[in-house]
Amino acid sequence: MTHPGLDGGPIQLGHNAGVGCGRPERFIEAVYDAGAAAYDHYWAPALHRHARALVDALPAGHRRTVLDVGGGVGTLAPALRATAGPGGLVVLLDRSRGMLRRAPGDMPRLQADVARLPIADQAADVVVLAFVLFLLTDARGAVTEAARVLRSGGWLLAATWGRQQGAGADDVVRDELDRAGAPPFPELPRSDELTDSPARMTVLLEACGLTHVRTEMRSLDARFDPASVLAMRTGSGALGWRYTRLDDPGRDAVRRRTARHLAALPSDAFLDRSEVLLTWARGP
């Protein structure tokens, strides 16, 4: 069976076709839909070199089928096409249609849930989960699905967060939202405690049948400036969701006060040193 995706790229489908319907997942989907433009412009470039390191570590291949699960705006597309090699296929899957619409137009795309991949068993040579697992209510289920669609000896690549500290400038945005009475971001069930250290990630992947697990912890080391922090944090993510819940006068006041405070911060306040955990594993 084939499916045209959003723009005509064929892909073999198996059971579980369709987008999942869990309430937390729907909420996160809506948050990413709303913040897709700011994410694409500001946050995706900060994550790219770490996700790219996952792909660059693979040996050269040809005619590979590569699934970029939760691939968002398709930042990894050029690197994944290179690793797919001549005659290969790269398919981008994400819950968020807003994110998918910003991906390269010639890339096969499919709106799908990471926990219910509409892909046949053992259909992929490489499955990428870049900055996805920390968002999920069931990371174990997602890894189990990735292992299901991965061919024996294929590669699972994952990037996720270790210790997240963010840039100090983020606190200014948060404080101004609090001052303006913006509602708190909802507490959502998550399973990131299964994936936030090399030891935990290894245990999870091996429990799902994956082998030859290798991990590397590194620092995000992403530097921003006052304008990018203001645009990124009010335009995407949890802080962006809070910002959009204010009325127009409230949003205007937050922007004015935040811009003034950000301009007075030292440069180190705009450096995000959160831990990034990279993981490579082989299919069962």
C-alpha positions as a Python dict, from the first residue, in 0.01 Angstrom:
ca = {
    (1, 'M'): (0, 0, 0),
    (2, 'T'): (125, 351, -74),
    (3, 'H'): (34, 690, 61),
    (4, 'P'): (105, 1022, -109),
    (5, 'G'): (190, 1209, 211),
    (6, 'L'): (125, 1581, 177),
    (7, 'D'): (308, 1645, -148),
    (8, 'G'): (307, 1327, -346),
    (9, 'G'): (600, 1137, -195),
    (10, 'P'): (507, 767, -189),
    (11, 'I'): (565, 559, 122),
    (12, 'Q'): (468, 208, 218),
    (13, 'L'): (205, 196, 490),
    (14, 'G'): (137, -75, 740),
    (15, 'H'): (-114, -103, 1024),
    (16, 'N'): (-196, 181, 1265),
    (17, 'A'): (-233, 440, 987),
    (18, 'G'): (-355, 777, 1110),
    (19, 'V'): (-278, 1042, 1366),
    (20, 'G'): (-309, 949, 1733),
    (21, 'C'): (-575, 1117, 1943),
    (22, 'G'): (-436, 1140, 2298),
    (23, 'R'): (-532, 1467, 2465),
    (24, 'P'): (-178, 1573, 2571),
    (25, 'E'): (-50, 1493, 2223),
    (26, 'R'): (-324, 1700, 2064),
    (27, 'F'): (-236, 1992, 2288),
    (28, 'I'): (136, 1972, 2203),
    (29, 'E'): (44, 1946, 1835),
    (30, 'A'): (-153, 2271, 1862),
    (31, 'V'): (136, 2444, 2041),
    (32, 'Y'): (380, 2345, 1766),
    (33, 'D'): (132, 2440, 1492),
    (34, 'A'): (103, 2789, 1639),
    (35, 'G'): (477, 2830, 1693),
    (36, 'A'): (606, 2676, 1371),
    (37, 'A'): (736, 2999, 1215),
    (38, 'A'): (934, 3112, 1521),
    (39, 'Y'): (1060, 2758, 1578),
    (40, 'D'): (1182, 2734, 1220),
    (41, 'H'): (1355, 3072, 1225),
    (42, 'Y'): (1515, 3072, 1570),
    (43, 'W'): (1512, 2737, 1751),
    (44, 'A'): (1565, 2482, 1472),
    (45, 'P'): (1905, 2631, 1375),
    (46, 'A'): (2020, 2607, 1737),
    (47, 'L'): (1938, 2235, 1746),
    (48, 'H'): (2061, 2153, 1397),
    (49, 'R'): (2432, 2093, 1452),
    (50, 'H'): (2361, 1840, 1726),
    (51, 'A'): (2100, 1652, 1525),
    (52, 'R'): (2334, 1669, 1226),
    (53, 'A'): (2609, 1504, 1434),
    (54, 'L'): (2385, 1198, 1471),
    (55, 'V'): (2356, 1159, 1096),
    (56, 'D'): (2717, 1242, 1013),
    (57, 'A'): (2837, 954, 1233),
    (58, 'L'): (2672, 693, 1009),
    (59, 'P'): (2874, 509, 746),
    (60, 'A'): (2796, 592, 384),
    (61, 'G'): (2506, 401, 234),
    (62, 'H'): (2291, 370, -75),
    (63, 'R'): (1924, 302, -141),
    (64, 'R'): (1843, 352, 225),
    (65, 'T'): (1492, 427, 347),
    (66, 'V'): (1519, 694, 617),
    (67, 'L'): (1232, 801, 844),
    (68, 'D'): (1267, 1137, 1021),
    (69, 'V'): (1009, 1083, 1296),
    (70, 'G'): (900, 1405, 1462),
    (71, 'G'): (1117, 1580, 1204),
    (72, 'G'): (923, 1905, 1222),
    (73, 'V'): (1034, 2164, 968),
    (74, 'G'): (1273, 1925, 793),
    (75, 'T'): (1600, 2089, 898),
    (76, 'L'): (1783, 1758, 860),
    (77, 'A'): (1663, 1696, 504),
    (78, 'P'): (1996, 1759, 323),
    (79, 'A'): (2195, 1542, 564),
    (80, 'L'): (1937, 1264, 553),
    (81, 'R'): (1930, 1263, 175),
    (82, 'A'): (2306, 1222, 177),
    (83, 'T'): (2291, 929, 418),
    (84, 'A'): (2006, 769, 220),
    (85, 'G'): (2242, 766, -76),
    (86, 'P'): (2167, 715, -446),
    (87, 'G'): (1825, 563, -496),
    (88, 'G'): (1733, 622, -132),
    (89, 'L'): (1414, 764, 18),
    (90, 'V'): (1374, 1012, 304),
    (91, 'V'): (1030, 1062, 458),
    (92, 'L'): (940, 1326, 717),
    (93, 'L'): (674, 1238, 974),
    (94, 'D'): (529, 1473, 1234),
    (95, 'R'): (204, 1530, 1423),
    (96, 'S'): (210, 1903, 1352),
    (97, 'R'): (80, 2006, 1012),
    (98, 'G'): (205, 2359, 1077),
    (99, 'M'): (560, 2228, 1111),
    (100, 'L'): (531, 1999, 809),
    (101, 'R'): (418, 2286, 589),
    (102, 'R'): (752, 2458, 650),
    (103, 'A'): (958, 2156, 540),
    (104, 'P'): (1125, 2147, 196),
    (105, 'G'): (851, 2120, -65),
    (106, 'D'): (1007, 1826, -249),
    (107, 'M'): (1035, 1610, 63),
    (108, 'P'): (774, 1335, 115),
    (109, 'R'): (582, 1426, 429),
    (110, 'L'): (328, 1242, 638),
    (111, 'Q'): (123, 1366, 931),
    (112, 'A'): (144, 1086, 1184),
    (113, 'D'): (182, 1006, 1551),
    (114, 'V'): (516, 877, 1676),
    (115, 'A'): (339, 620, 1892),
    (116, 'R'): (135, 483, 1597),
    (117, 'L'): (356, 498, 1292),
    (118, 'P'): (166, 417, 970),
    (119, 'I'): (467, 227, 841),
    (120, 'A'): (512, -143, 769),
    (121, 'D'): (728, -363, 991),
    (122, 'Q'): (1101, -352, 909),
    (123, 'A'): (1050, -91, 635),
    (124, 'A'): (1330, 150, 731),
    (125, 'D'): (1708, 136, 735),
    (126, 'V'): (1739, 448, 953),
    (127, 'V'): (1491, 598, 1200),
    (128, 'V'): (1564, 941, 1345),
    (129, 'L'): (1407, 1073, 1668),
    (130, 'A'): (1565, 1417, 1705),
    (131, 'F'): (1436, 1620, 2002),
    (132, 'V'): (1113, 1422, 2021),
    (133, 'L'): (1124, 1178, 2312),
    (134, 'F'): (1119, 1440, 2588),
    (135, 'L'): (774, 1559, 2470),
    (136, 'L'): (602, 1223, 2489),
    (137, 'T'): (376, 1067, 2748),
    (138, 'D'): (507, 723, 2647),
    (139, 'A'): (869, 729, 2536),
    (140, 'R'): (888, 352, 2569),
    (141, 'G'): (599, 309, 2327),
    (142, 'A'): (763, 544, 2078),
    (143, 'V'): (1094, 358, 2089),
    (144, 'T'): (909, 27, 2055),
    (145, 'E'): (740, 163, 1740),
    (146, 'A'): (1073, 282, 1602),
    (147, 'A'): (1221, -62, 1663),
    (148, 'R'): (923, -224, 1490),
    (149, 'V'): (968, -33, 1165),
    (150, 'L'): (1349, -67, 1171),
    (151, 'R'): (1512, -341, 969),
    (152, 'S'): (1744, -582, 1147),
    (153, 'G'): (2079, -412, 1180),
    (154, 'G'): (1936, -73, 1086),
    (155, 'W'): (2015, 246, 1276),
    (156, 'L'): (1811, 430, 1538),
    (157, 'L'): (1935, 786, 1597),
    (158, 'A'): (1802, 991, 1889),
    (159, 'A'): (1874, 1335, 2030),
    (160, 'T'): (1705, 1453, 2347),
    (161, 'W'): (1766, 1665, 2653),
    (162, 'G'): (1968, 1586, 2960),
    (163, 'R'): (1967, 1870, 3212),
    (164, 'Q'): (1778, 2166, 3069),
    (165, 'Q'): (1878, 2503, 3211),
    (166, 'G'): (1798, 2738, 2924),
    (167, 'A'): (1939, 3085, 2879),
    (168, 'G'): (1907, 3326, 3169),
    (169, 'A'): (1725, 3567, 2939),
    (170, 'D'): (1432, 3323, 2930),
    (171, 'D'): (1363, 3406, 3295),
    (172, 'V'): (1298, 3768, 3200),
    (173, 'V'): (1026, 3662, 2956),
    (174, 'R'): (878, 3425, 3213),
    (175, 'D'): (877, 3690, 3487),
    (176, 'E'): (704, 3944, 3264),
    (177, 'L'): (438, 3690, 3167),
    (178, 'D'): (381, 3619, 3536),
    (179, 'R'): (355, 3991, 3607),
    (180, 'A'): (97, 4032, 3330),
    (181, 'G'): (-115, 3749, 3470),
    (182, 'A'): (-62, 3508, 3181),
    (183, 'P'): (-201, 3164, 3269),
    (184, 'P'): (54, 2894, 3351),
    (185, 'F'): (139, 2636, 3088),
    (186, 'P'): (-56, 2317, 3166),
    (187, 'E'): (124, 2038, 3348),
    (188, 'L'): (133, 1751, 3098),
    (189, 'P'): (227, 1388, 3164),
    (190, 'R'): (572, 1315, 3027),
    (191, 'S'): (817, 1027, 3038),
    (192, 'D'): (1143, 1218, 2989),
    (193, 'E'): (1284, 1063, 3306),
    (194, 'L'): (1339, 752, 3092),
    (195, 'T'): (1566, 933, 2846),
    (196, 'D'): (1749, 1214, 3029),
    (197, 'S'): (2079, 1036, 3098),
    (198, 'P'): (2305, 795, 2909),
    (199, 'A'): (2231, 515, 3155),
    (200, 'R'): (1852, 558, 3139),
    (201, 'M'): (1851, 588, 2763),
    (202, 'T'): (2059, 272, 2728),
    (203, 'V'): (1824, 78, 2958),
    (204, 'L'): (1521, 195, 2760),
    (205, 'L'): (1661, 113, 2417),
    (206, 'E'): (1789, -229, 2520),
    (207, 'A'): (1453, -309, 2681),
    (208, 'C'): (1293, -235, 2342),
    (209, 'G'): (1524, -483, 2169),
    (210, 'L'): (1784, -241, 2029),
    (211, 'T'): (2152, -328, 2046),
    (212, 'H'): (2499, -170, 2031),
    (213, 'V'): (2377, 143, 2210),
    (214, 'R'): (2626, 431, 2212),
    (215, 'T'): (2566, 768, 2376),
    (216, 'E'): (2734, 1106, 2387),
    (217, 'M'): (2645, 1398, 2615),
    (218, 'R'): (2728, 1748, 2493),
    (219, 'S'): (2630, 2109, 2562),
    (220, 'L'): (2383, 2292, 2339),
    (221, 'D'): (2596, 2610, 2356),
    (222, 'A'): (2344, 2815, 2159),
    (223, 'R'): (2384, 3192, 2179),
    (224, 'F'): (2098, 3429, 2112),
    (225, 'D'): (2043, 3806, 2137),
    (226, 'P'): (1766, 4024, 2283),
    (227, 'A'): (1564, 4040, 1962),
    (228, 'S'): (1578, 3666, 1893),
    (229, 'V'): (1490, 3573, 2252),
    (230, 'L'): (1189, 3804, 2248),
    (231, 'A'): (1066, 3675, 1911),
    (232, 'M'): (1136, 3309, 1986),
    (233, 'R'): (991, 3295, 2337),
    (234, 'T'): (678, 3496, 2262),
    (235, 'G'): (628, 3316, 1931),
    (236, 'S'): (669, 2949, 2019),
    (237, 'G'): (676, 2689, 2293),
    (238, 'A'): (534, 2709, 2644),
    (239, 'L'): (610, 3078, 2690),
    (240, 'G'): (461, 3158, 2351),
    (241, 'W'): (143, 2973, 2446),
    (242, 'R'): (117, 3182, 2763),
    (243, 'Y'): (181, 3502, 2568),
    (244, 'T'): (-100, 3435, 2322),
    (245, 'R'): (-345, 3397, 2613),
    (246, 'L'): (-309, 3766, 2697),
    (247, 'D'): (-522, 4034, 2536),
    (248, 'D'): (-367, 4284, 2294),
    (249, 'P'): (-280, 4546, 2558),
    (250, 'G'): (-129, 4276, 2778),
    (251, 'R'): (87, 4142, 2496),
    (252, 'D'): (203, 4492, 2404),
    (253, 'A'): (301, 4562, 2765),
    (254, 'V'): (491, 4235, 2794),
    (255, 'R'): (685, 4304, 2476),
    (256, 'R'): (780, 4657, 2582),
    (257, 'R'): (891, 4561, 2932),
    (258, 'T'): (1068, 4245, 2819),
    (259, 'A'): (1259, 4425, 2544),
    (260, 'R'): (1377, 4688, 2793),
    (261, 'H'): (1498, 4430, 3046),
    (262, 'L'): (1664, 4209, 2785),
    (263, 'A'): (1862, 4502, 2648),
    (264, 'A'): (2022, 4548, 2990),
    (265, 'L'): (2140, 4188, 3031),
    (266, 'P'): (2504, 4076, 2988),
    (267, 'S'): (2589, 3859, 2688),
    (268, 'D'): (2619, 3541, 2897),
    (269, 'A'): (2248, 3565, 2977),
    (270, 'F'): (2177, 3473, 2615),
    (271, 'L'): (2381, 3150, 2614),
    (272, 'D'): (2186, 2824, 2651),
    (273, 'R'): (2407, 2550, 2794),
    (274, 'S'): (2143, 2279, 2826),
    (275, 'E'): (2269, 1921, 2797),
    (276, 'V'): (2201, 1735, 2473),
    (277, 'L'): (2211, 1355, 2476),
    (278, 'L'): (2295, 1191, 2142),
    (279, 'T'): (2229, 819, 2099),
    (280, 'W'): (2303, 564, 1827),
    (281, 'A'): (2166, 207, 1834),
    (282, 'R'): (2119, -86, 1596),
    (283, 'G'): (1796, -259, 1510),
    (284, 'P'): (1700, -589, 1669),
}
